CSV table of C-alpha atoms in Angstrom, one decimal:
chain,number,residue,atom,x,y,z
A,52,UNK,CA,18.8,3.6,-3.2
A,53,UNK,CA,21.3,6.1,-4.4
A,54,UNK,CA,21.9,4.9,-7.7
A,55,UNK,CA,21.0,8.2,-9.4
A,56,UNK,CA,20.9,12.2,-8.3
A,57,UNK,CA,17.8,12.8,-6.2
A,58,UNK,CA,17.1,15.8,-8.3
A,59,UNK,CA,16.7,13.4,-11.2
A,60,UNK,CA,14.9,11.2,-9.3
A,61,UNK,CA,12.5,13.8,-8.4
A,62,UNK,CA,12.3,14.9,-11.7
A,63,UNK,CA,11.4,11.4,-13.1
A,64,UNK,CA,8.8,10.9,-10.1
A,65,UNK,CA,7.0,13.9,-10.9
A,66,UNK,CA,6.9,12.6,-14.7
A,67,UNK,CA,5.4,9.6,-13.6
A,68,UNK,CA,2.7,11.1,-11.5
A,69,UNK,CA,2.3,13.1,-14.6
A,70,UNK,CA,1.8,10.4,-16.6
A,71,UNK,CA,-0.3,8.1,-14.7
A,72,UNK,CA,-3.0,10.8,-14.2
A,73,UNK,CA,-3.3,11.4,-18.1
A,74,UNK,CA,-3.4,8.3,-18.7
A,75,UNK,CA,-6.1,7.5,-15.8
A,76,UNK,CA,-4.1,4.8,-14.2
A,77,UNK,CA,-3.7,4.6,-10.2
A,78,UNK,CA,0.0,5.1,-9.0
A,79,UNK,CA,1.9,1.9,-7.1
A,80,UNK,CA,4.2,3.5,-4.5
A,81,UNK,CA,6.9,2.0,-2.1
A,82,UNK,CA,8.3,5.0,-0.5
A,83,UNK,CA,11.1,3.5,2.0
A,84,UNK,CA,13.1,6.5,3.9
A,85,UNK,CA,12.2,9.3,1.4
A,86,UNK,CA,8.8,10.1,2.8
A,87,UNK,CA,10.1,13.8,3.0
A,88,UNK,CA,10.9,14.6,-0.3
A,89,UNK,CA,7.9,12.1,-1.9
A,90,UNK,CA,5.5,14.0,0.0
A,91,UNK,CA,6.5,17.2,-1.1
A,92,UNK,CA,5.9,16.1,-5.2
A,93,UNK,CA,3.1,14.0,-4.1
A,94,UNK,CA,1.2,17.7,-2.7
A,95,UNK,CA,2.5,19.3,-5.6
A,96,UNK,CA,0.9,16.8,-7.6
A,97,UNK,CA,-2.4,16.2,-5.6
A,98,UNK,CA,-4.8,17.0,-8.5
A,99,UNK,CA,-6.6,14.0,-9.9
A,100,UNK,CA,-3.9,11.5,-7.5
A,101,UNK,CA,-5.0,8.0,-7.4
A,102,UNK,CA,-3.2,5.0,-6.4
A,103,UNK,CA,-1.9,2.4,-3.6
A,104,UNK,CA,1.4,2.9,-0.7
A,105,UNK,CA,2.5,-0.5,-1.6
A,106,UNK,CA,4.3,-1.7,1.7
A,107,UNK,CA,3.2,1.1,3.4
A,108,UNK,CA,6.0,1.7,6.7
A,109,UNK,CA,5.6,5.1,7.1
A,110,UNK,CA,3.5,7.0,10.1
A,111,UNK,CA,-0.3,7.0,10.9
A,112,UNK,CA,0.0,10.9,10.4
A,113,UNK,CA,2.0,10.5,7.3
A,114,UNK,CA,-0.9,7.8,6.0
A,115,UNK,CA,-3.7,10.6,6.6
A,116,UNK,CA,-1.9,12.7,4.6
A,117,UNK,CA,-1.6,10.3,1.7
A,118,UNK,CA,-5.2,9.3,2.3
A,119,UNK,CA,-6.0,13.4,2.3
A,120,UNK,CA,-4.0,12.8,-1.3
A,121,UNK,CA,-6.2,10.3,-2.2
A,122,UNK,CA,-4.5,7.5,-2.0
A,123,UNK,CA,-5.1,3.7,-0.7
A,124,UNK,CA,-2.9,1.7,1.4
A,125,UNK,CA,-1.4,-1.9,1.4
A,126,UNK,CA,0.3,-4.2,3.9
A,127,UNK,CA,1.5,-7.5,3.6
A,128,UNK,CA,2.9,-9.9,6.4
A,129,UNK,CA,4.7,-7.3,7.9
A,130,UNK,CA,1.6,-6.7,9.6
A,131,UNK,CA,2.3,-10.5,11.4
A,132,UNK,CA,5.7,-9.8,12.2
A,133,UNK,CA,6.3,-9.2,16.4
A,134,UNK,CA,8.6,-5.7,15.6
A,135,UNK,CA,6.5,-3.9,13.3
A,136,UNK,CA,4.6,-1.1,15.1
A,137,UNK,CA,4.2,0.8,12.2
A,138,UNK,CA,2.3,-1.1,10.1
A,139,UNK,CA,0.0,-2.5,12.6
A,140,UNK,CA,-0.8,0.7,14.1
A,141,UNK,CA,-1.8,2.3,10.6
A,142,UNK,CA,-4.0,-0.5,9.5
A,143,UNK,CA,-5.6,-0.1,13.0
A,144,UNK,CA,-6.0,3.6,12.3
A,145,UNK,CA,-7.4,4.1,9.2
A,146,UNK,CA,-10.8,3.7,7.9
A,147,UNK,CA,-10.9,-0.4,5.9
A,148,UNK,CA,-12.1,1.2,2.6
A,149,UNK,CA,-8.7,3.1,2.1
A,150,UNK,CA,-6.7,-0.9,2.8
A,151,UNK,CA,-5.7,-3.5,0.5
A,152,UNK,CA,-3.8,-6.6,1.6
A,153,UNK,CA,-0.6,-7.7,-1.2
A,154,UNK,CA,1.8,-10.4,-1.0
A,155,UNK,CA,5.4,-8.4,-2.4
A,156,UNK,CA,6.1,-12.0,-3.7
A,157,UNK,CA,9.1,-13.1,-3.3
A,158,UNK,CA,9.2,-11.3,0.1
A,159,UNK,CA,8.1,-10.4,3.3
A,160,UNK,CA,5.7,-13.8,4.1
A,161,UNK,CA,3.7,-13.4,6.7
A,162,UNK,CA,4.4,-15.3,10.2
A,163,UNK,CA,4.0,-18.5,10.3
A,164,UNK,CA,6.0,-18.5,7.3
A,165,UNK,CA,8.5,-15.7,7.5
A,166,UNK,CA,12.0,-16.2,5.7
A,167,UNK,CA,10.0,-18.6,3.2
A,168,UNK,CA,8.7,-17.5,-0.6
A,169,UNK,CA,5.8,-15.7,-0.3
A,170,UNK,CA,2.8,-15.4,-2.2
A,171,UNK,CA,-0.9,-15.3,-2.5
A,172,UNK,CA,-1.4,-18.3,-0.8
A,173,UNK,CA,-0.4,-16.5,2.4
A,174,UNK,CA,-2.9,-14.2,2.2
A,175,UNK,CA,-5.2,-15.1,4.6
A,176,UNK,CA,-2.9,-15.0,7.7
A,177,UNK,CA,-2.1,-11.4,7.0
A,178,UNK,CA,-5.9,-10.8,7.0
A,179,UNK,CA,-6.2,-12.6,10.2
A,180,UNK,CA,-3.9,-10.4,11.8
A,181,UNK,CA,-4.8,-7.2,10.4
A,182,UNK,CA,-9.0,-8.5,11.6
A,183,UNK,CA,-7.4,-9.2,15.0
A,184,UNK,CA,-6.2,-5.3,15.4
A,185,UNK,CA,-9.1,-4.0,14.1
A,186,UNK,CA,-11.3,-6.4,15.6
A,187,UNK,CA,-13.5,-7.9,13.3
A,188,UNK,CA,-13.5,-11.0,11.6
A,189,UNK,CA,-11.0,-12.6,9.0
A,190,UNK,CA,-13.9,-12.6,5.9
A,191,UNK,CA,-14.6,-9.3,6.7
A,192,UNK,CA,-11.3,-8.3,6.0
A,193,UNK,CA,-10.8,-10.2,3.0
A,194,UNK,CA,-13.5,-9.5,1.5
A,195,UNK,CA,-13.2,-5.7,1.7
A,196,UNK,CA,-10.0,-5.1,1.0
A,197,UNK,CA,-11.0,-7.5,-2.1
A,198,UNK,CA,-13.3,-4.8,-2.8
A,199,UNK,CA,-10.9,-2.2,-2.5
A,200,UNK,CA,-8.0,-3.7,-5.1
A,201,UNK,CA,-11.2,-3.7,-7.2
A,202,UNK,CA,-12.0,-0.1,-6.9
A,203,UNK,CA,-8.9,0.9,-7.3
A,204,UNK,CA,-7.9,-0.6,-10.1
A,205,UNK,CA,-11.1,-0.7,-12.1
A,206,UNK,CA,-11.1,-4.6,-11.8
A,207,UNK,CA,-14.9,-5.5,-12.5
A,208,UNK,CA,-15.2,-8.9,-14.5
A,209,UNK,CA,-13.1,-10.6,-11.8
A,210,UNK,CA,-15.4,-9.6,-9.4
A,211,UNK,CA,-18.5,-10.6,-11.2
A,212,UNK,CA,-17.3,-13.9,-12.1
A,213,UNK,CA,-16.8,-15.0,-8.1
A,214,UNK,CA,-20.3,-14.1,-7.7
């Protein structure tokens, strides 16, 4: 939204990108309709990048890019919804170590439960769908982009404690 001068919200973006990479945390990104100007800061910003396209709608050319960046990508039940190309096509496209799978809780709940609450619950369908584009199988999904969250975000005792 419009709320503030994009100069100042590309000046704040780039102090965030800043920031995160001193500080050695991954970056959380939902870039709706401003791919053009994030992608410039984002290149000008490239060294030591790490983090996640949270809702990710953009292009599969635009995700190799980000993924040339070094970032990750993740989809939630959009990728169930009938209308959304976009989304399907990229998780089709790009290689499953560089996908995660989210909720956005409150929102976008995957079909069968679409206009409902959703969260993590819900998980599982989006998996199924995004297994049925790539075609493989459901745990195979899950359990990657399980391992991928825990990559990303340094996220180790979780992961030995379910094992």
């Amino acid at each position: 939204y419009d709320l503030s001068p994009r100069d100042c919200q590309r000046k704040w973006f780039a102090e965030q990108l800043e920031l995160a990479k001193q500080l050695g945390y991954p970056v959380v990104l939902h870039i709706r309709e401003a791919f053009g100007d994030c992608m410039d800061i984002l290149h000008a910003h490239r060294d030591g990048l790490r983090g996640v396209m949270h809702c990710y709608s953009g292009s599969v050319e635009t995700a190799f890019e980000c993924l040339d960046l070094g970032l990750k990508f993740s989809f939630g039940g959009a990728v169930t919804f009938k209308n959304a190309k976009k989304p399907v096509e990229v998780v089709q496209k790009l290689p499953l170590d560089s996908i995660m799978l989210e909720t956005d809780c409150p929102y976008m709940a995957p079909v069968p439960f679409r206009g409902k609450r959703c969260d993590s619950r819900m998980i599982p369908y989006t998996a199924e769908a995004a297994a049925l584009v790539r075609g493989t199988d459901t745990q195979t999904i899950l359990e990657q982009t399980c391992r991928n969250g825990e990559a990303l975000f340094g996220i180790r005792a979780a992961a030995a404690s379910r094992r």
